[in-house]
Coordinates of N, CA and C and ligand atoms in Angstrom, one line a residue:
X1 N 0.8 -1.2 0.0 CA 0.0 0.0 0.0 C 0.9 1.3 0.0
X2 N 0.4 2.2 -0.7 CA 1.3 3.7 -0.9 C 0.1 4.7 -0.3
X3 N 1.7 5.4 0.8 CA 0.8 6.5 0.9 C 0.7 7.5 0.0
X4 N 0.3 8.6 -0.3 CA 0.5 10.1 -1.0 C 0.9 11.2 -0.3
X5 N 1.5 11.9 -0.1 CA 1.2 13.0 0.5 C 0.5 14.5 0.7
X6 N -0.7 14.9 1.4 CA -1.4 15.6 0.9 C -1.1 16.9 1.4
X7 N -1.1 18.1 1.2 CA -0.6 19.1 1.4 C -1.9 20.1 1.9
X8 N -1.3 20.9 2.9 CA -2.6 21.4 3.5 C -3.4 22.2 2.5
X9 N -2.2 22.5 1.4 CA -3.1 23.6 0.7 C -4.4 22.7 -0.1
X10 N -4.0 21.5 -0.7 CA -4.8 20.7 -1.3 C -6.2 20.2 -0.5
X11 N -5.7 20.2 0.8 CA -6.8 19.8 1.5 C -7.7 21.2 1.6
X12 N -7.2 22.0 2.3 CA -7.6 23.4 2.7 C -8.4 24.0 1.4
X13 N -7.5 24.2 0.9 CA -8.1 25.4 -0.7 C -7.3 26.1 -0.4
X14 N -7.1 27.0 -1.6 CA -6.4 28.7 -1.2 C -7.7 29.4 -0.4
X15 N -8.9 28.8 -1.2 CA -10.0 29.9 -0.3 C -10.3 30.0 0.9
X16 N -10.6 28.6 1.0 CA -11.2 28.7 2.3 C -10.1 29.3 3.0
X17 N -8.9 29.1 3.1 CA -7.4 29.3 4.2 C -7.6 31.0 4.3
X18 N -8.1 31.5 3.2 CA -7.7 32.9 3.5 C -9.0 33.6 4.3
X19 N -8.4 33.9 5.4 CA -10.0 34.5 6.6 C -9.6 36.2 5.9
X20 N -11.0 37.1 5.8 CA -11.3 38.3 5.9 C -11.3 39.2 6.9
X21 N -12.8 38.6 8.0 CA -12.2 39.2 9.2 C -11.9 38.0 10.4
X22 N -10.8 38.5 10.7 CA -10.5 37.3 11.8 C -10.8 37.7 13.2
X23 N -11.5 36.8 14.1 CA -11.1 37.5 15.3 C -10.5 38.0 16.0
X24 N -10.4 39.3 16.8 CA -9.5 40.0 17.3 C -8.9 39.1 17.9
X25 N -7.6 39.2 18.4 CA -6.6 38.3 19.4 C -4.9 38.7 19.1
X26 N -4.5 38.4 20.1 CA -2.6 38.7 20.2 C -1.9 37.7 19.1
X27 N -1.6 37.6 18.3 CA -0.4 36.8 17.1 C 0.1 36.0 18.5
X28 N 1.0 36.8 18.9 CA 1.9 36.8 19.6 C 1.6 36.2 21.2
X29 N 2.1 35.9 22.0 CA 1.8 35.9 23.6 C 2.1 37.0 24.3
X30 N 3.8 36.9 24.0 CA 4.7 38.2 24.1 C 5.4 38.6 23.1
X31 N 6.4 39.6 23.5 CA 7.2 40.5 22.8 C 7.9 39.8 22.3
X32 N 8.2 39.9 20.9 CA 9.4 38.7 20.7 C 11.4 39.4 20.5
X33 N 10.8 40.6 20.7 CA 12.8 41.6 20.7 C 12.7 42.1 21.7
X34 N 13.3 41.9 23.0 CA 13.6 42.9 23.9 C 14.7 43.7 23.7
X35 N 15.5 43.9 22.4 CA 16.6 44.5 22.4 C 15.9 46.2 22.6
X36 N 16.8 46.6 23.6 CA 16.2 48.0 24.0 C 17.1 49.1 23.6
X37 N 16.7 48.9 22.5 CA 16.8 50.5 21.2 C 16.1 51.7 21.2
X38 N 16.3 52.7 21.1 CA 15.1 53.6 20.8 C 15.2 53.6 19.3
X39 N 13.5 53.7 18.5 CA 13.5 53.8 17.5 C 13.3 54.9 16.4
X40 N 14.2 55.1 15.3 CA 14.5 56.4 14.8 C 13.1 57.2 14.3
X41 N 13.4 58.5 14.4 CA 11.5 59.3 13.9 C 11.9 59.3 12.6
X42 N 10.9 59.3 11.9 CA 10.9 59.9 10.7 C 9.8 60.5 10.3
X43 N 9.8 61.4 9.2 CA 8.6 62.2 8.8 C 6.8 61.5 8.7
X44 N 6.4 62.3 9.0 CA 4.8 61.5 9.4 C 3.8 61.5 8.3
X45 N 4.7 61.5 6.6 CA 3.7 61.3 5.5 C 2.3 60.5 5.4
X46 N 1.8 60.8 4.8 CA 0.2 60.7 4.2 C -0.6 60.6 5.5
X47 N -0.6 60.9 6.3 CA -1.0 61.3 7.7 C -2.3 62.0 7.9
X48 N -3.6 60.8 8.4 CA -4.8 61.6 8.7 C -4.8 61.7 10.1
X49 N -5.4 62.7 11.0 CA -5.6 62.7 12.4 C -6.7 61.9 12.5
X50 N -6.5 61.4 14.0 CA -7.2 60.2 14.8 C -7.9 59.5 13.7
X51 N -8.0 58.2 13.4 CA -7.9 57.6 12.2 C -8.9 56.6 13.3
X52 N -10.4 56.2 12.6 CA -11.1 55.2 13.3 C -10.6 54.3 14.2
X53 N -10.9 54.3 15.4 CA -10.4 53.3 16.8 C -11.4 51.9 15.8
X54 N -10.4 51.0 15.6 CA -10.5 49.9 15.3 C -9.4 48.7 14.6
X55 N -9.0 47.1 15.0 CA -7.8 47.4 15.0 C -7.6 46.5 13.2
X56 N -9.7 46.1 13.0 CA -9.3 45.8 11.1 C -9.4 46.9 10.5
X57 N -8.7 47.3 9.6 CA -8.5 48.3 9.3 C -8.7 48.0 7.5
X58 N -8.9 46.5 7.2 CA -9.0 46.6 5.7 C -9.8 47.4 4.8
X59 N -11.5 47.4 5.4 CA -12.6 47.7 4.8 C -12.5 47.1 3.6
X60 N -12.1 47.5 2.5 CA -13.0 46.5 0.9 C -11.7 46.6 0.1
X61 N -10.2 46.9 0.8 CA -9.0 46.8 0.2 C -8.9 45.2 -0.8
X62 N -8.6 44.7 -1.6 CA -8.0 43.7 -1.6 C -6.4 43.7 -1.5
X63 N -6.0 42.3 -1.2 CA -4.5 42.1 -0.7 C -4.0 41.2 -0.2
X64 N -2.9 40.4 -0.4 CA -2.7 39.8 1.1 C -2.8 40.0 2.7
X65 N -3.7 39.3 2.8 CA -4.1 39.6 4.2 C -2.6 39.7 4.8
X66 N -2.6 40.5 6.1 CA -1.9 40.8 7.5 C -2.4 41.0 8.6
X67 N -2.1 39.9 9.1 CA -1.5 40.6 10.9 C -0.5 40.8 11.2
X68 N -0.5 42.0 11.6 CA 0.8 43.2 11.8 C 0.6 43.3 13.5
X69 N 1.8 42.9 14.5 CA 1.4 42.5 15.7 C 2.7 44.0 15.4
X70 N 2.6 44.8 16.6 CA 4.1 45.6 16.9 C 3.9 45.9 18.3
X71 N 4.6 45.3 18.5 CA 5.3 45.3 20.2 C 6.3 46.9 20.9
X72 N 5.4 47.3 21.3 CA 6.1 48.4 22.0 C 6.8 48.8 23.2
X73 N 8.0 48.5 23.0 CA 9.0 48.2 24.5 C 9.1 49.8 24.9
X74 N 9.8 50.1 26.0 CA 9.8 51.3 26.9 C 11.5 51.1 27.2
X75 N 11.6 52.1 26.6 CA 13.3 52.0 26.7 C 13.8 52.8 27.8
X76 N 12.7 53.3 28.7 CA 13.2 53.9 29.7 C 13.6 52.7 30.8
X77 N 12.4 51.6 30.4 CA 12.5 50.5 31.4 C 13.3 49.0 30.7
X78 N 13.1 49.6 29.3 CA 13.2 47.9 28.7 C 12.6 46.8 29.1
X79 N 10.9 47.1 29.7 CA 10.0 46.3 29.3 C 8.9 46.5 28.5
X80 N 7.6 46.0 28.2 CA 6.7 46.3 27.3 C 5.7 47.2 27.7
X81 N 5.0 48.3 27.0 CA 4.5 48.9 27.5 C 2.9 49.3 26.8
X82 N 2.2 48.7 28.0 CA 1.2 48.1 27.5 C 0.1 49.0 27.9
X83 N -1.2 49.3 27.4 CA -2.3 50.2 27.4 C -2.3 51.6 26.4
X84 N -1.1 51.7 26.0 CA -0.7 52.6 24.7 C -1.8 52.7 23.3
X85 N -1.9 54.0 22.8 CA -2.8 54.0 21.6 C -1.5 53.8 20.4
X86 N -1.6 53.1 19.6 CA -0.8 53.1 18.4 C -1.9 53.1 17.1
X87 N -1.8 53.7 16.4 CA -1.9 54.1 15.1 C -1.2 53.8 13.9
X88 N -2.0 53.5 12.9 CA -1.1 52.7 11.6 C -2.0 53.3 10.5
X89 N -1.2 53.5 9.3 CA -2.4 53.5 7.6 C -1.3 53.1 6.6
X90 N -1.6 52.7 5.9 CA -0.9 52.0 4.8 C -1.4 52.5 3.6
X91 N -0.7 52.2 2.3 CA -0.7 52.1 1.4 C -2.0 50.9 0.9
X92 N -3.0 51.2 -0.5 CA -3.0 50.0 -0.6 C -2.2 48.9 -1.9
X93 N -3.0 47.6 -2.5 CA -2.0 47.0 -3.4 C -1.3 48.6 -4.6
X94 N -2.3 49.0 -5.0 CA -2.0 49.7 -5.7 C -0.8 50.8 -5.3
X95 N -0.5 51.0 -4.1 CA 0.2 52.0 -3.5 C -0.3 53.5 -3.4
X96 N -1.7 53.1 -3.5 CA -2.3 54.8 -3.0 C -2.6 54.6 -1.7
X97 N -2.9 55.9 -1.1 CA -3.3 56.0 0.1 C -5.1 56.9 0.2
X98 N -5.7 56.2 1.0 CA -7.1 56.6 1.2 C -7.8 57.3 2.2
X99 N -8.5 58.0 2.3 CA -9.4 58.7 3.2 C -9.6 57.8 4.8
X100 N -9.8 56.8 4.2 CA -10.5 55.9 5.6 C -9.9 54.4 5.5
X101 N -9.5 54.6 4.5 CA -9.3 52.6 4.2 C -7.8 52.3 4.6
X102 N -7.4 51.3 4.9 CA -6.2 51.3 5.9 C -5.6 52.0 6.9
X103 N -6.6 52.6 7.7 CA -6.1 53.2 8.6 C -6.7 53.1 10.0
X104 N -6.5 53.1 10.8 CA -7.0 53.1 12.5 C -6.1 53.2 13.5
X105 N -6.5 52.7 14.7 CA -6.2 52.9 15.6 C -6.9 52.0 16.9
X106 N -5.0 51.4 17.4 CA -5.8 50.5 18.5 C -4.8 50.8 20.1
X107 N -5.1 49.8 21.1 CA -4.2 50.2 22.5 C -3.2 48.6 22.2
X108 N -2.3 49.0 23.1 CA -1.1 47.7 23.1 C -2.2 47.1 24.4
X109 N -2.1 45.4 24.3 CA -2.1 44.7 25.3 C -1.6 44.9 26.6
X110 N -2.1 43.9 27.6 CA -0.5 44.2 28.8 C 0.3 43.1 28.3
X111 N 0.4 42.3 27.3 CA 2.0 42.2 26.7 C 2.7 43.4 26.0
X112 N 1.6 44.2 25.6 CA 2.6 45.3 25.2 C 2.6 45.3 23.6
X113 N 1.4 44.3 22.8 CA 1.9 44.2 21.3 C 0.4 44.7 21.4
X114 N 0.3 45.8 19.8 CA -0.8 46.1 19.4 C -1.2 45.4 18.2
X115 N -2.2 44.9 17.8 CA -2.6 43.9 16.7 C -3.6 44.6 15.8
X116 N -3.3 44.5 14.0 CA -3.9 45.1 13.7 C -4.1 43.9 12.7
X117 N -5.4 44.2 11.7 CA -5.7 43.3 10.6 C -5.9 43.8 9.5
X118 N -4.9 43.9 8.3 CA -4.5 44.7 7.4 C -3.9 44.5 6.1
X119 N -3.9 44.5 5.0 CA -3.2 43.8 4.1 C -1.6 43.9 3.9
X120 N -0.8 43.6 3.4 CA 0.6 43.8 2.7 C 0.3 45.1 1.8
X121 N 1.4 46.3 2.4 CA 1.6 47.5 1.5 C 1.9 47.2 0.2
X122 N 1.3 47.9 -1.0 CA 2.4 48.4 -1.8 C 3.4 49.4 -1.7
X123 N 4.3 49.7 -2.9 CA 5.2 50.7 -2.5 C 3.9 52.0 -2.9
X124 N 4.8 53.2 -2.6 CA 4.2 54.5 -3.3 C 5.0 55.4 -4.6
X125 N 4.3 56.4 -4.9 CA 5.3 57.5 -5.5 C 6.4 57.7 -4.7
X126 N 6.7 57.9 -3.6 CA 7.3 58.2 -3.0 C 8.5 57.5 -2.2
X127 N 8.0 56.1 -2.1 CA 9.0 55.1 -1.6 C 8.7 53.9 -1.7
X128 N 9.8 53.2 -0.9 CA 9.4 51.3 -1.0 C 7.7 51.3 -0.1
X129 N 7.7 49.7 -0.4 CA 6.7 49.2 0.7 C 6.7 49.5 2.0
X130 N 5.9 50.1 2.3 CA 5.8 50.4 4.0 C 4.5 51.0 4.6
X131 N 4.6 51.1 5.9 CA 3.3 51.1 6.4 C 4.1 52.3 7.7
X132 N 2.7 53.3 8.1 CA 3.3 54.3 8.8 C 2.7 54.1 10.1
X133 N 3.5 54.5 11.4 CA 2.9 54.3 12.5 C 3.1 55.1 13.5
X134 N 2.4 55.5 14.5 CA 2.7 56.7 15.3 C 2.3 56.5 16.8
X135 N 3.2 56.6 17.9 CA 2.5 55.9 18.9 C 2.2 56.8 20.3
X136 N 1.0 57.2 20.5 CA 0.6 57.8 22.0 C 0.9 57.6 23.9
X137 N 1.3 58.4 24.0 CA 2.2 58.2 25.6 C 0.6 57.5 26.2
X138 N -0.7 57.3 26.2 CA -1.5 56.5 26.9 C -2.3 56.0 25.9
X139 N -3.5 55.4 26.5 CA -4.6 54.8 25.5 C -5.6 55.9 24.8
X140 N -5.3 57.3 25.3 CA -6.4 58.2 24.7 C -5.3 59.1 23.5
X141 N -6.7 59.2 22.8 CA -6.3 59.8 21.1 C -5.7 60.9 21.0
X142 N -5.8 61.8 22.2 CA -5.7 63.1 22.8 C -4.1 63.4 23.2
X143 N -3.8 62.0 23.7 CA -2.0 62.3 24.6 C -1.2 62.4 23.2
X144 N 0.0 62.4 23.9 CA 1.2 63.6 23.9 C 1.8 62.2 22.3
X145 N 2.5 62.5 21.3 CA 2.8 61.8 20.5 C 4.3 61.2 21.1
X146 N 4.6 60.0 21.1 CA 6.0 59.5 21.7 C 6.7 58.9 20.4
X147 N 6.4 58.9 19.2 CA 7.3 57.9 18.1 C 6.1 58.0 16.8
X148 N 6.8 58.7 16.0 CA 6.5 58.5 14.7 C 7.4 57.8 13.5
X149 N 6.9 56.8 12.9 CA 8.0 55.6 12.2 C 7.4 55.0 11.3
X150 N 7.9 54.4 10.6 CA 7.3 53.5 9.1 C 8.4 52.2 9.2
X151 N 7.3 51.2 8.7 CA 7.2 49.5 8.8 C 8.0 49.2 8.2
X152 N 8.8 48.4 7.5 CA 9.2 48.0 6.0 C 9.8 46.6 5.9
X153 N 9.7 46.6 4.7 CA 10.2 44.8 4.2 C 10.5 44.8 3.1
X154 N 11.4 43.3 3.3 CA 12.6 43.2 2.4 C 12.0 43.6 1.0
X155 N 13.1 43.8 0.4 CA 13.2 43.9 -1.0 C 12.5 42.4 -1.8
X156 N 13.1 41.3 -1.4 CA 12.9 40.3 -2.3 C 10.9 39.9 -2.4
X157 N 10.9 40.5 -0.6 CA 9.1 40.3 -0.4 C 8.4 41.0 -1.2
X158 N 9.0 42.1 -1.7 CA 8.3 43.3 -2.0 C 8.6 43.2 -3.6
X159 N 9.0 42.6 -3.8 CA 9.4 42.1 -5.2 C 8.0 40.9 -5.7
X160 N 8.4 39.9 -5.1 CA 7.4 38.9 -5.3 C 5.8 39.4 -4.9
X161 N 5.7 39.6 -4.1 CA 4.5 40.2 -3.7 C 4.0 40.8 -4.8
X162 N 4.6 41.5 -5.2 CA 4.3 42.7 -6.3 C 4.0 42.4 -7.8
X163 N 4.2 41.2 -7.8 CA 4.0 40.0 -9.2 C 2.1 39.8 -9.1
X164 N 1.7 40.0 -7.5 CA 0.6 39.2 -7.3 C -0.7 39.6 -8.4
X165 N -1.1 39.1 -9.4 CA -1.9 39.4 -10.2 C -3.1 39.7 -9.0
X166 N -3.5 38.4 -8.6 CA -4.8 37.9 -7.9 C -5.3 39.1 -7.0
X167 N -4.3 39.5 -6.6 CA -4.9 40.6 -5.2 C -4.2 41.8 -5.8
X168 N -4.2 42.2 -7.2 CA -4.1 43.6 -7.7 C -2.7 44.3 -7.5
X169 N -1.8 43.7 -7.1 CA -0.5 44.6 -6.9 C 0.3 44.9 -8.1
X170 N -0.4 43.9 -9.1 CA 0.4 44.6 -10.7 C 0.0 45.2 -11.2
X171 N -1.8 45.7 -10.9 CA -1.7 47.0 -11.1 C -1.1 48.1 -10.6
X172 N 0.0 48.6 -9.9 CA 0.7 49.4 -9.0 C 1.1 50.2 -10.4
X173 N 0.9 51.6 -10.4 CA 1.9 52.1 -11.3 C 2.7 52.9 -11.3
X174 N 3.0 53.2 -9.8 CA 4.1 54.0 -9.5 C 5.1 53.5 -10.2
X175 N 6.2 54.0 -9.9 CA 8.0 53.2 -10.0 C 8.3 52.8 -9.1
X176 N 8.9 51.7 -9.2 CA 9.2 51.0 -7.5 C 10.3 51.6 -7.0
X177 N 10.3 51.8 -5.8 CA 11.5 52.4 -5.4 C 12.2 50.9 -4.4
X178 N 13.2 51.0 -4.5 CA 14.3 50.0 -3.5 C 14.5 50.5 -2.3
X179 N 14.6 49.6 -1.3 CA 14.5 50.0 0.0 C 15.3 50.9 0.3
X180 N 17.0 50.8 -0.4 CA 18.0 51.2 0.0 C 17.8 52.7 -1.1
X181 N 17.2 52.9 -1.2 CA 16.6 54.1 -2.8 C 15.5 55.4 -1.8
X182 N 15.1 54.8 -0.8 CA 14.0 55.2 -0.3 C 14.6 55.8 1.0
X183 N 14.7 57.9 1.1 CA 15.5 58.2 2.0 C 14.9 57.7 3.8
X184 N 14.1 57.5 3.3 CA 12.9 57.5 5.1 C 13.4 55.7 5.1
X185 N 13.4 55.0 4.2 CA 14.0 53.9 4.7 C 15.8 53.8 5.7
X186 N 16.5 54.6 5.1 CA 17.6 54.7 5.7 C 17.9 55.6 6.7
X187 N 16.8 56.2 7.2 CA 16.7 57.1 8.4 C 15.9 56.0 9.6
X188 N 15.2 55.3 8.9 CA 14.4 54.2 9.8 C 15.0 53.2 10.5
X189 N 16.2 53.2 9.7 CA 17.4 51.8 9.9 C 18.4 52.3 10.1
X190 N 18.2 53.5 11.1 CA 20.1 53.8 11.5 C 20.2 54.1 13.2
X191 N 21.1 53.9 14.2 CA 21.3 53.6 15.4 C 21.2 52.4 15.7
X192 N 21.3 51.4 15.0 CA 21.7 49.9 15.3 C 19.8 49.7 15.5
X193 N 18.8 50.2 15.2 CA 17.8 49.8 14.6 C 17.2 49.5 13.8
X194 N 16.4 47.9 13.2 CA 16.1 47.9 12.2 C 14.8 47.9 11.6
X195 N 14.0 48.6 11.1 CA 12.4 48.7 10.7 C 11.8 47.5 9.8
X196 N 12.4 46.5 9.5 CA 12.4 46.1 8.3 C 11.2 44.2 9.3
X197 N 10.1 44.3 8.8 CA 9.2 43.4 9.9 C 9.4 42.1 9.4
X198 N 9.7 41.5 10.6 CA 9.5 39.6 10.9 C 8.2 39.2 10.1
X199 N 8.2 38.4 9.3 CA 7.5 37.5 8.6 C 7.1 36.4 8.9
X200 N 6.1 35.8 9.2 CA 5.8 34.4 9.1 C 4.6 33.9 7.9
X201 N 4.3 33.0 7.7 CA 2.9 32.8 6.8 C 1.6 32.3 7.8
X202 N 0.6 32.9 7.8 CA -0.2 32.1 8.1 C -0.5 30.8 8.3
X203 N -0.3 30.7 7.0 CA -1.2 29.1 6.5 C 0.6 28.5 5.7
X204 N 0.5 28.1 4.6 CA 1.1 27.5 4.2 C 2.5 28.4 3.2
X205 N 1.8 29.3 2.5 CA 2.5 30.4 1.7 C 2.0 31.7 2.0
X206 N 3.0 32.4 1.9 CA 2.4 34.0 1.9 C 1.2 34.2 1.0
X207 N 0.5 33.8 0.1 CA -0.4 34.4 -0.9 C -1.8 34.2 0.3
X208 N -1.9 33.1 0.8 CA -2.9 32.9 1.8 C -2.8 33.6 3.3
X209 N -1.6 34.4 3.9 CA -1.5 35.8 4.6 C -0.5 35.4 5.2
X210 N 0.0 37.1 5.8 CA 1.4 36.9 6.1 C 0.9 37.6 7.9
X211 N 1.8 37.0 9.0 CA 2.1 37.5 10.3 C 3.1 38.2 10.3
X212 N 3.2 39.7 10.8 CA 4.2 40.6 10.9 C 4.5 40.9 12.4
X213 N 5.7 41.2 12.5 CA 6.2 41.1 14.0 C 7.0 42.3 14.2
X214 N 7.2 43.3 14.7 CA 7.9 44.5 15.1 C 8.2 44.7 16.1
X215 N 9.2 45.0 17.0 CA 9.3 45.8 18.0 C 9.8 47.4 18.1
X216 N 8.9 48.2 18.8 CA 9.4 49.5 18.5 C 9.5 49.5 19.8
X217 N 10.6 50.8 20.3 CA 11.7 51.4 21.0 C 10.9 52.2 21.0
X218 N 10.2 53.1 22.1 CA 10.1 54.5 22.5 C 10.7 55.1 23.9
X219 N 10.9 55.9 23.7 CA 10.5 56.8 25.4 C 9.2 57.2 25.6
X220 N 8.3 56.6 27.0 CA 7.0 57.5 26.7 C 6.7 59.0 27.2
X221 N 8.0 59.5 28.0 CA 8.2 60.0 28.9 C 8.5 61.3 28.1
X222 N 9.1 61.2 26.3 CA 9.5 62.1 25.4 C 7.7 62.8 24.6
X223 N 8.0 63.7 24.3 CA 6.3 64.0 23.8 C 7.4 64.9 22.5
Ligands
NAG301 C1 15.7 43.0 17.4 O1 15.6 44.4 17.4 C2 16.8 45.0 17.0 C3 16.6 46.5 17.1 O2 15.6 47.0 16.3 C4 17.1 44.7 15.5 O3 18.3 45.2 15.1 C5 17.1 43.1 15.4 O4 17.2 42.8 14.0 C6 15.9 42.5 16.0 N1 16.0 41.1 16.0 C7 15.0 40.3 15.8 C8 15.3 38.8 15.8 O5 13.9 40.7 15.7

């Protein structure tokens, strides 16, 4: 008798594997970098104020799905610092940016990671793939700003990704810019910190969604 081997994707589907809205919950348990860096500012482009408290942020984007978990350490303490409002908006496949769509706002756990549900950026006019983030000394939309920063990922991701017919990223029609091409990327990646996010797949391949993992460095004590 012979076995075969069956592959989850064959069993699964690509469809069914890919969830829309998932229920809220932590990726993560904990933090997964305690290296206690502070993380570099950079300019706070395509930037709408207080952006819907909520932490899916897709609405009718298509894309590879993401959970984008970012772990917010306290470099005054070098532990996690947890009850914080963090804020994110991204690009979408196409690499525009929208009024309401990819964008919100949620609080860090008491692990200290804020979880959002969101697709894979494109790049923009302007630079590589990345996602922008801004983070509040407490949980209200009102406190003092402690870290303004952008996401980013590798080149090779941002490459392939970018082939993806199915979820619209070939139609992008900017010019792609390279990580190392893009000046907010090398301002993001300097002091022995690196912006560039942990990857895992969901399910079997990235096309069916990808887990993102960050840790950011602030002071909350800085405004
Ligand atoms: C941990 O964080 C530091 C500082 O940002 C970074 O240089 C390093 O690549 C990270 N390592 C891992 C495994 O995440």
């Amino acid at each position: 008798m012979r076995f075969s081997f069956i592959s989850l994707t064959a069993l699964y589907g690509v469809v069914a594997a890919v969830p829309t809205k998932l229920p809220k919950r932590s990726f993560y348990p904990e933090m997964l970098n305690l290296t206690c860096v502070i993380s570099p500012e950079v300019p706070r482009n395509d930037y709408v104020v207080n952006p819907p408290a909520r932490s899916d942020v897709t609405e009718n984007q298509d894309g590879v799905t993401m959970i984008l978990d970012i772990g917010v350490l306290d470099v005054t303490t070098c532990q996690p610092l947890p009850n914080v409002m963090v804020e994110m908006w991204g690009p979408n496949a196409q690499g525009n940016f929208g009024p309401t769509f990819l964008r919100g706002s949620t609080t860090t756990e008491s692990n200290g990671i804020a979880e959002f549900q969101t697709i894979f950026p494109g790049y923009t006019s302007e630079g590589a793939n990345h996602i922008g983030i801004l983070i509040r000394s407490t949980s209200s939309e009102s406190s003092g700003v402690v870290h303004v920063g952008q996401l980013f990922f590798t080149d090779p991701l941002n490459e392939i990704i970018g082939k993806y017919a199915l979820a619209g990223y070939d139609r992008n029609e900017h010019t792609r810019i390279l990580n190392d091409d893009d000046p907010t990327f090398v301002a993001a990646n300097s002091n022995g910190y690196s912006s560039i996010v942990h990857i895992n797949y969901l399910h079997d391949d990235w096309p069916q969604g990808i887990v993102g993992y960050i840790t950011v460095g602030v002071d909350p004590t800085k405004n």
